[in-house]
PDB file of C-alpha atoms in Angstrom:
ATOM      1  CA  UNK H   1     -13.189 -27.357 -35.298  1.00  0.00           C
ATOM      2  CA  UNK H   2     -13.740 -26.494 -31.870  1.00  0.00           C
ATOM      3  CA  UNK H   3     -13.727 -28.608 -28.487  1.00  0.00           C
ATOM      4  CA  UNK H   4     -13.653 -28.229 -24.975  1.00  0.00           C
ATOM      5  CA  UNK H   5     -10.165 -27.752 -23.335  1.00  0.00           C
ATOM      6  CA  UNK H   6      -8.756 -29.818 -20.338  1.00  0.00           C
ATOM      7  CA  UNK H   7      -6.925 -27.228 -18.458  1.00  0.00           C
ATOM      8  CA  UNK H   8      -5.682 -24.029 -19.209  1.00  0.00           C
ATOM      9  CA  UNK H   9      -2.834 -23.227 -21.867  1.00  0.00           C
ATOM     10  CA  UNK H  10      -0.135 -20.707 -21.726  1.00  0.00           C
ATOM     11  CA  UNK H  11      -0.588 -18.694 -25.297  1.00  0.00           C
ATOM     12  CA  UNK H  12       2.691 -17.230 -27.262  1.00  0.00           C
ATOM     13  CA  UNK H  13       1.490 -14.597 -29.531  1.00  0.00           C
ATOM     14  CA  UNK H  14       3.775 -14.004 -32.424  1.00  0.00           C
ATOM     15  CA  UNK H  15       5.435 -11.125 -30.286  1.00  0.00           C
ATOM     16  CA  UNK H  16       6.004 -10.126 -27.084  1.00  0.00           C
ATOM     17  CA  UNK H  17       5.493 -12.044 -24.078  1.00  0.00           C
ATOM     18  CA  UNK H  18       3.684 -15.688 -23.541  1.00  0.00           C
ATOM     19  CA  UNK H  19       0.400 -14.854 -21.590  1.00  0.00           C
ATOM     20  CA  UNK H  20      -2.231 -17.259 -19.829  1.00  0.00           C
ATOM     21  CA  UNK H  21      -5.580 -16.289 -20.657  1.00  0.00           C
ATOM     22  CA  UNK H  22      -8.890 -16.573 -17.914  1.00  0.00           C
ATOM     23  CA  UNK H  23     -11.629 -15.649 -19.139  1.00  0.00           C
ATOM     24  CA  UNK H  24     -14.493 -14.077 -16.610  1.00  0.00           C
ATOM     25  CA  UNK H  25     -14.929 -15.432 -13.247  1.00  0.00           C
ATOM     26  CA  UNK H  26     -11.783 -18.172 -14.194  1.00  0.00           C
ATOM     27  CA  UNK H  27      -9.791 -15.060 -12.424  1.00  0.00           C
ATOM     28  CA  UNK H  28     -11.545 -15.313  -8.927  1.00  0.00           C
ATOM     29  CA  UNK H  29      -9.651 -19.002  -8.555  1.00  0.00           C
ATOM     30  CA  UNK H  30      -6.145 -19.095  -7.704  1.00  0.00           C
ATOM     31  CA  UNK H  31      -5.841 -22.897  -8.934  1.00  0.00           C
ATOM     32  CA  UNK H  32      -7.200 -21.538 -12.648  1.00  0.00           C
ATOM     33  CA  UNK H  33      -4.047 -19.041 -12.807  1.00  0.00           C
ATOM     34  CA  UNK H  34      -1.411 -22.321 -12.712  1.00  0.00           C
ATOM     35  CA  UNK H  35      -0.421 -23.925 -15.836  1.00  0.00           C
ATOM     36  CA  UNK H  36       1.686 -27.136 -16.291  1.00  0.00           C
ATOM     37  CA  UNK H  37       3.269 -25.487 -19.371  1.00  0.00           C
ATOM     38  CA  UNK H  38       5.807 -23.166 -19.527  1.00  0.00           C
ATOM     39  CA  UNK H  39       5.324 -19.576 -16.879  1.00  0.00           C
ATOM     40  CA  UNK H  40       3.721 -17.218 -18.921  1.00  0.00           C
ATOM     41  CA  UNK H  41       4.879 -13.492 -19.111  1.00  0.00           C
ATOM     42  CA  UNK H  42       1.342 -12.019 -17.643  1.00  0.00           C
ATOM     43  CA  UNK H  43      -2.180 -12.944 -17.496  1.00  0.00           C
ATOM     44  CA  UNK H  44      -4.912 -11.862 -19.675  1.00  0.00           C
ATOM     45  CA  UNK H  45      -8.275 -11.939 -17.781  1.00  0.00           C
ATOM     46  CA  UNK H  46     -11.200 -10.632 -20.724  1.00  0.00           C
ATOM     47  CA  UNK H  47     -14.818 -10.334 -18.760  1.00  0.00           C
ATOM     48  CA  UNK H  48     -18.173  -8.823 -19.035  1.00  0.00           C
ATOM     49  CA  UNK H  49     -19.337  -7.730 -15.876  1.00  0.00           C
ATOM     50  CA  UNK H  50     -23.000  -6.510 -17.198  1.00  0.00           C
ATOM     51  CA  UNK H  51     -25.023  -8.966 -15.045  1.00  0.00           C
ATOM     52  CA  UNK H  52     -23.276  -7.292 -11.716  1.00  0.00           C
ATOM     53  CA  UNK H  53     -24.848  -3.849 -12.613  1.00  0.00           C
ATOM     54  CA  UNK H  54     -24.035  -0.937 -10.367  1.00  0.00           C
ATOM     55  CA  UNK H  55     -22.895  -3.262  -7.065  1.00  0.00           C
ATOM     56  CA  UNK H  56     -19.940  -3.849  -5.530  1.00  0.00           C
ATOM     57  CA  UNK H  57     -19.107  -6.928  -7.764  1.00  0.00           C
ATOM     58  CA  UNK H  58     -17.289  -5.158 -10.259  1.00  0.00           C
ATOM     59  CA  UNK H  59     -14.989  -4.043  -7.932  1.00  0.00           C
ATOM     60  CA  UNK H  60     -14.621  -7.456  -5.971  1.00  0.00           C
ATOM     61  CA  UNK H  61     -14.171  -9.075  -9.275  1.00  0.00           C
ATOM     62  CA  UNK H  62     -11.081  -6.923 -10.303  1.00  0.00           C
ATOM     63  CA  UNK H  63      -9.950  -7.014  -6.703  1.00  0.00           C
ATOM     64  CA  UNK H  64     -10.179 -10.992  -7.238  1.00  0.00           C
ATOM     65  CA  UNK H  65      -8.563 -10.847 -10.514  1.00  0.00           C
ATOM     66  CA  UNK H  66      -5.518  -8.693  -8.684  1.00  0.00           C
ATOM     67  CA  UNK H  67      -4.795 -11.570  -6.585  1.00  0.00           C
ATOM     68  CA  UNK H  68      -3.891 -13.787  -8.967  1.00  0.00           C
ATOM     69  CA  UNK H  69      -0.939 -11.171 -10.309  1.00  0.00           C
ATOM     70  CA  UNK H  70       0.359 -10.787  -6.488  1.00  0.00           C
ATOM     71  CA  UNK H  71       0.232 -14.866  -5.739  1.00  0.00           C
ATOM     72  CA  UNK H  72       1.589 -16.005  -9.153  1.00  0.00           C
ATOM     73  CA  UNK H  73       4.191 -12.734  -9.421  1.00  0.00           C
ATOM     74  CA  UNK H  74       2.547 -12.238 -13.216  1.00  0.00           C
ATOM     75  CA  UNK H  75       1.336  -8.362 -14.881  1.00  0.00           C
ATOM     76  CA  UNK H  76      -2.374  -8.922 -15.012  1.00  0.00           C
ATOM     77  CA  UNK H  77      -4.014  -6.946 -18.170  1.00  0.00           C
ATOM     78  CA  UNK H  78      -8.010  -7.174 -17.591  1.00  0.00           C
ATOM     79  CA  UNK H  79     -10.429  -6.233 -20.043  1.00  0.00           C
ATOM     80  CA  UNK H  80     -13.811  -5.910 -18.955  1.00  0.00           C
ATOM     81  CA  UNK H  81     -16.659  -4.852 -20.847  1.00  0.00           C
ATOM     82  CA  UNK H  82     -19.065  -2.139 -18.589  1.00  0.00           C
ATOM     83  CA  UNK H  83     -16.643  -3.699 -15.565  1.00  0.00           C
ATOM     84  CA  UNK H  84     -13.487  -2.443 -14.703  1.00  0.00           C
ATOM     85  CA  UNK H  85     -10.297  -2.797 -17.088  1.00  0.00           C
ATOM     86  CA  UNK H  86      -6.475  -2.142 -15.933  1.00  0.00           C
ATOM     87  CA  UNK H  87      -3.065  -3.049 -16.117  1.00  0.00           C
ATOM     88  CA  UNK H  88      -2.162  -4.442 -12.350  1.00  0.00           C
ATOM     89  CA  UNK H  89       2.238  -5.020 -11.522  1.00  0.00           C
ATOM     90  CA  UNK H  90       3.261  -8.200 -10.169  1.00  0.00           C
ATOM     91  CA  UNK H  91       3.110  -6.837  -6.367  1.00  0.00           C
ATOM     92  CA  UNK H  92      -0.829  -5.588  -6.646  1.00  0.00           C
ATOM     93  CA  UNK H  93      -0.264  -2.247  -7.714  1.00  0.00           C
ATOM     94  CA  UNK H  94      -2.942  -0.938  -9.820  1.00  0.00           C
ATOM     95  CA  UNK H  95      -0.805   0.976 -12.437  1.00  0.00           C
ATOM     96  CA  UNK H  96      -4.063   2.302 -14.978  1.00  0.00           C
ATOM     97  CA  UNK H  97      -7.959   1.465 -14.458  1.00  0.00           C
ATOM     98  CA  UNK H  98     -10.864   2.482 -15.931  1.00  0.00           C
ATOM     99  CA  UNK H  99     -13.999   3.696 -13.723  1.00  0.00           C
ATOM    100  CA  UNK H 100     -16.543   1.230 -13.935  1.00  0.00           C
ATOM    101  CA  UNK H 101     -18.746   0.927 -16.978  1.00  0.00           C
ATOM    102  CA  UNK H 102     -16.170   3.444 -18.886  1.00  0.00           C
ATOM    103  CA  UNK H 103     -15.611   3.092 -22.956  1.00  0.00           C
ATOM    104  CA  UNK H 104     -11.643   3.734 -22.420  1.00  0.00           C
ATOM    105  CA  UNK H 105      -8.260   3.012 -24.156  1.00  0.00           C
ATOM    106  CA  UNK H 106      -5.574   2.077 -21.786  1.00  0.00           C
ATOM    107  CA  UNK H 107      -1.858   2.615 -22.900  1.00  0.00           C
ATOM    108  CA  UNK H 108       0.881   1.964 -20.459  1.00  0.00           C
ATOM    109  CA  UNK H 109       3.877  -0.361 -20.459  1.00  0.00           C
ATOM    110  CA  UNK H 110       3.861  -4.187 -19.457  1.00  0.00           C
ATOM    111  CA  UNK H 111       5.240  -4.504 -16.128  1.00  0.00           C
ATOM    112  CA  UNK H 112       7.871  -7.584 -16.249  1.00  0.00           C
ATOM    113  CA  UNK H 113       6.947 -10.592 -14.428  1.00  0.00           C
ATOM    114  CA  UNK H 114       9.231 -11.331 -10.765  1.00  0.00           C
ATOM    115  CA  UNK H 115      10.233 -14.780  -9.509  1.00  0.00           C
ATOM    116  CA  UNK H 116       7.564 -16.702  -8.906  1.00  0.00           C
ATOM    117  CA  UNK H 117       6.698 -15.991  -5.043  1.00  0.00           C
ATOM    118  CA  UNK H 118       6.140 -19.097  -2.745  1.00  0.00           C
ATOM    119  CA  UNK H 119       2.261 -19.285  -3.543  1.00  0.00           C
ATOM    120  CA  UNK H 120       3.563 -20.001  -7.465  1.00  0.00           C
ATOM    121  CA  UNK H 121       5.961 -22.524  -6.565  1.00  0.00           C
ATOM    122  CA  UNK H 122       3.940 -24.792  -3.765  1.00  0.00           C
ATOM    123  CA  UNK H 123       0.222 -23.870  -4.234  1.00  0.00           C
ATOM    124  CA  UNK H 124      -1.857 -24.747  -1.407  1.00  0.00           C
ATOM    125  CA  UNK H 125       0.298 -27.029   0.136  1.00  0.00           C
ATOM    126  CA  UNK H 126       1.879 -24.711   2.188  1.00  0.00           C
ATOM    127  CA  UNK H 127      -1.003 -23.340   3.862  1.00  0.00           C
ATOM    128  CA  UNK H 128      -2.669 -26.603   4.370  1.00  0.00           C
ATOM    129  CA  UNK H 129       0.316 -28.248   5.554  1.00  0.00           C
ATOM    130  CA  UNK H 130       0.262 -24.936   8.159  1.00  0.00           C
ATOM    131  CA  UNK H 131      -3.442 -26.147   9.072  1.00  0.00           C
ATOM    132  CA  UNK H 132      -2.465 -29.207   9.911  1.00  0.00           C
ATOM    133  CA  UNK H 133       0.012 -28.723  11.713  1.00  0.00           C
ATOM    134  CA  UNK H 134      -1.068 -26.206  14.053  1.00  0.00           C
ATOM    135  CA  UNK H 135      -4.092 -28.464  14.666  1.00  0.00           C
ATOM    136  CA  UNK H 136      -2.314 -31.176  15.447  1.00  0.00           C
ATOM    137  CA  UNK H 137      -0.446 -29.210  18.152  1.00  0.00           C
ATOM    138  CA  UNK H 138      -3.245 -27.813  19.529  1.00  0.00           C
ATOM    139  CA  UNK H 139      -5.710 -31.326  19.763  1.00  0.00           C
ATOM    140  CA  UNK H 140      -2.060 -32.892  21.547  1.00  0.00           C
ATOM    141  CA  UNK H 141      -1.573 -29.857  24.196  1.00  0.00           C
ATOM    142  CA  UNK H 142      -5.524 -30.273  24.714  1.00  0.00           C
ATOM    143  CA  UNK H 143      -4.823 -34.295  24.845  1.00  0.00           C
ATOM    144  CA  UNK H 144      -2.058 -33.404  27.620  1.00  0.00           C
ATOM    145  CA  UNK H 145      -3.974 -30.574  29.653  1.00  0.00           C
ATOM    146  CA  UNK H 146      -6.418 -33.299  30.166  1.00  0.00           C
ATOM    147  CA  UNK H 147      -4.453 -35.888  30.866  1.00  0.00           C
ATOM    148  CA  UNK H 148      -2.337 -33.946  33.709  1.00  0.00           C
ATOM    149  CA  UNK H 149      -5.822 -32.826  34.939  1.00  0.00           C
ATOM    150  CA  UNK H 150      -7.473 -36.478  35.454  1.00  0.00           C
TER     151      UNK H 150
END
């Protein structure tokens, strides 16, 4: 029996590596590649990028799908059917990709995951506690200019 899921599941195959799967556009959302269970070992993002055509979403979609590897320090294998597949390292680097729209077999070694970098380990906290911040110093040195000038 099948039913709808709640939030999204690190899987252990019966070798190698746990891996967190996103499936399509799940990969364009940073908050879709965090998991409350265990890190995973990669992420699997499987897509069909048909509907883009010949445009530059394709590309912006596996450019998308590369973030997630750099901000959660996770491999990122991405199938894509008449989109474009590869095998991206934990720092961005594209280490094998298919041209777009390509029937190809891609065999290359699993990059190891790194420490999870500070966007893994505080999500957007950081960069809205940033925001805040620095707008709170500007609206008081505002405040002040214009209460030395009256």
């Amino acid at each position: 029996m099948f039913r709808a899921g709640f939030r999204h599941r690190t899987l252990k195959p019966l070798s190698g590596p746990a891996f967190l799967p996103l499936i399509c556009y799940e990969a364009i959302f940073p908050g879709a590649a965090t998991t409350r269970d265990a890190r995973p070992g990669w992420i699997l993002n499987v897509t069909n990028d048909a509907w883009f055509g010949d445009t530059p979403g394709p590309r912006q979609h596996f450019a998308q799908a590369r973030m997630r590897a750099i901000e959660q320090g996770l491999p990122l294998v991405r199938a894509a059917n008449t989109g474009i597949s590869g095998v991206v390292d934990p720092h961005g680097r594209t280490l094998a990709r298919s041209d777009l729209a390509a029937a190809v077999v891609i065999d290359t070694r699993l990059p190891t995951a790194i420490l999870p970098p500070l966007y893994a380990r505080l999500g957007t906290f950081a960069p809205v506690t940033l925001f805040l911040v620095s707008f709170g110093v500007l609206f008081v040195t505002g405040y002040l200019r214009n209460a030395r000038n009256d």
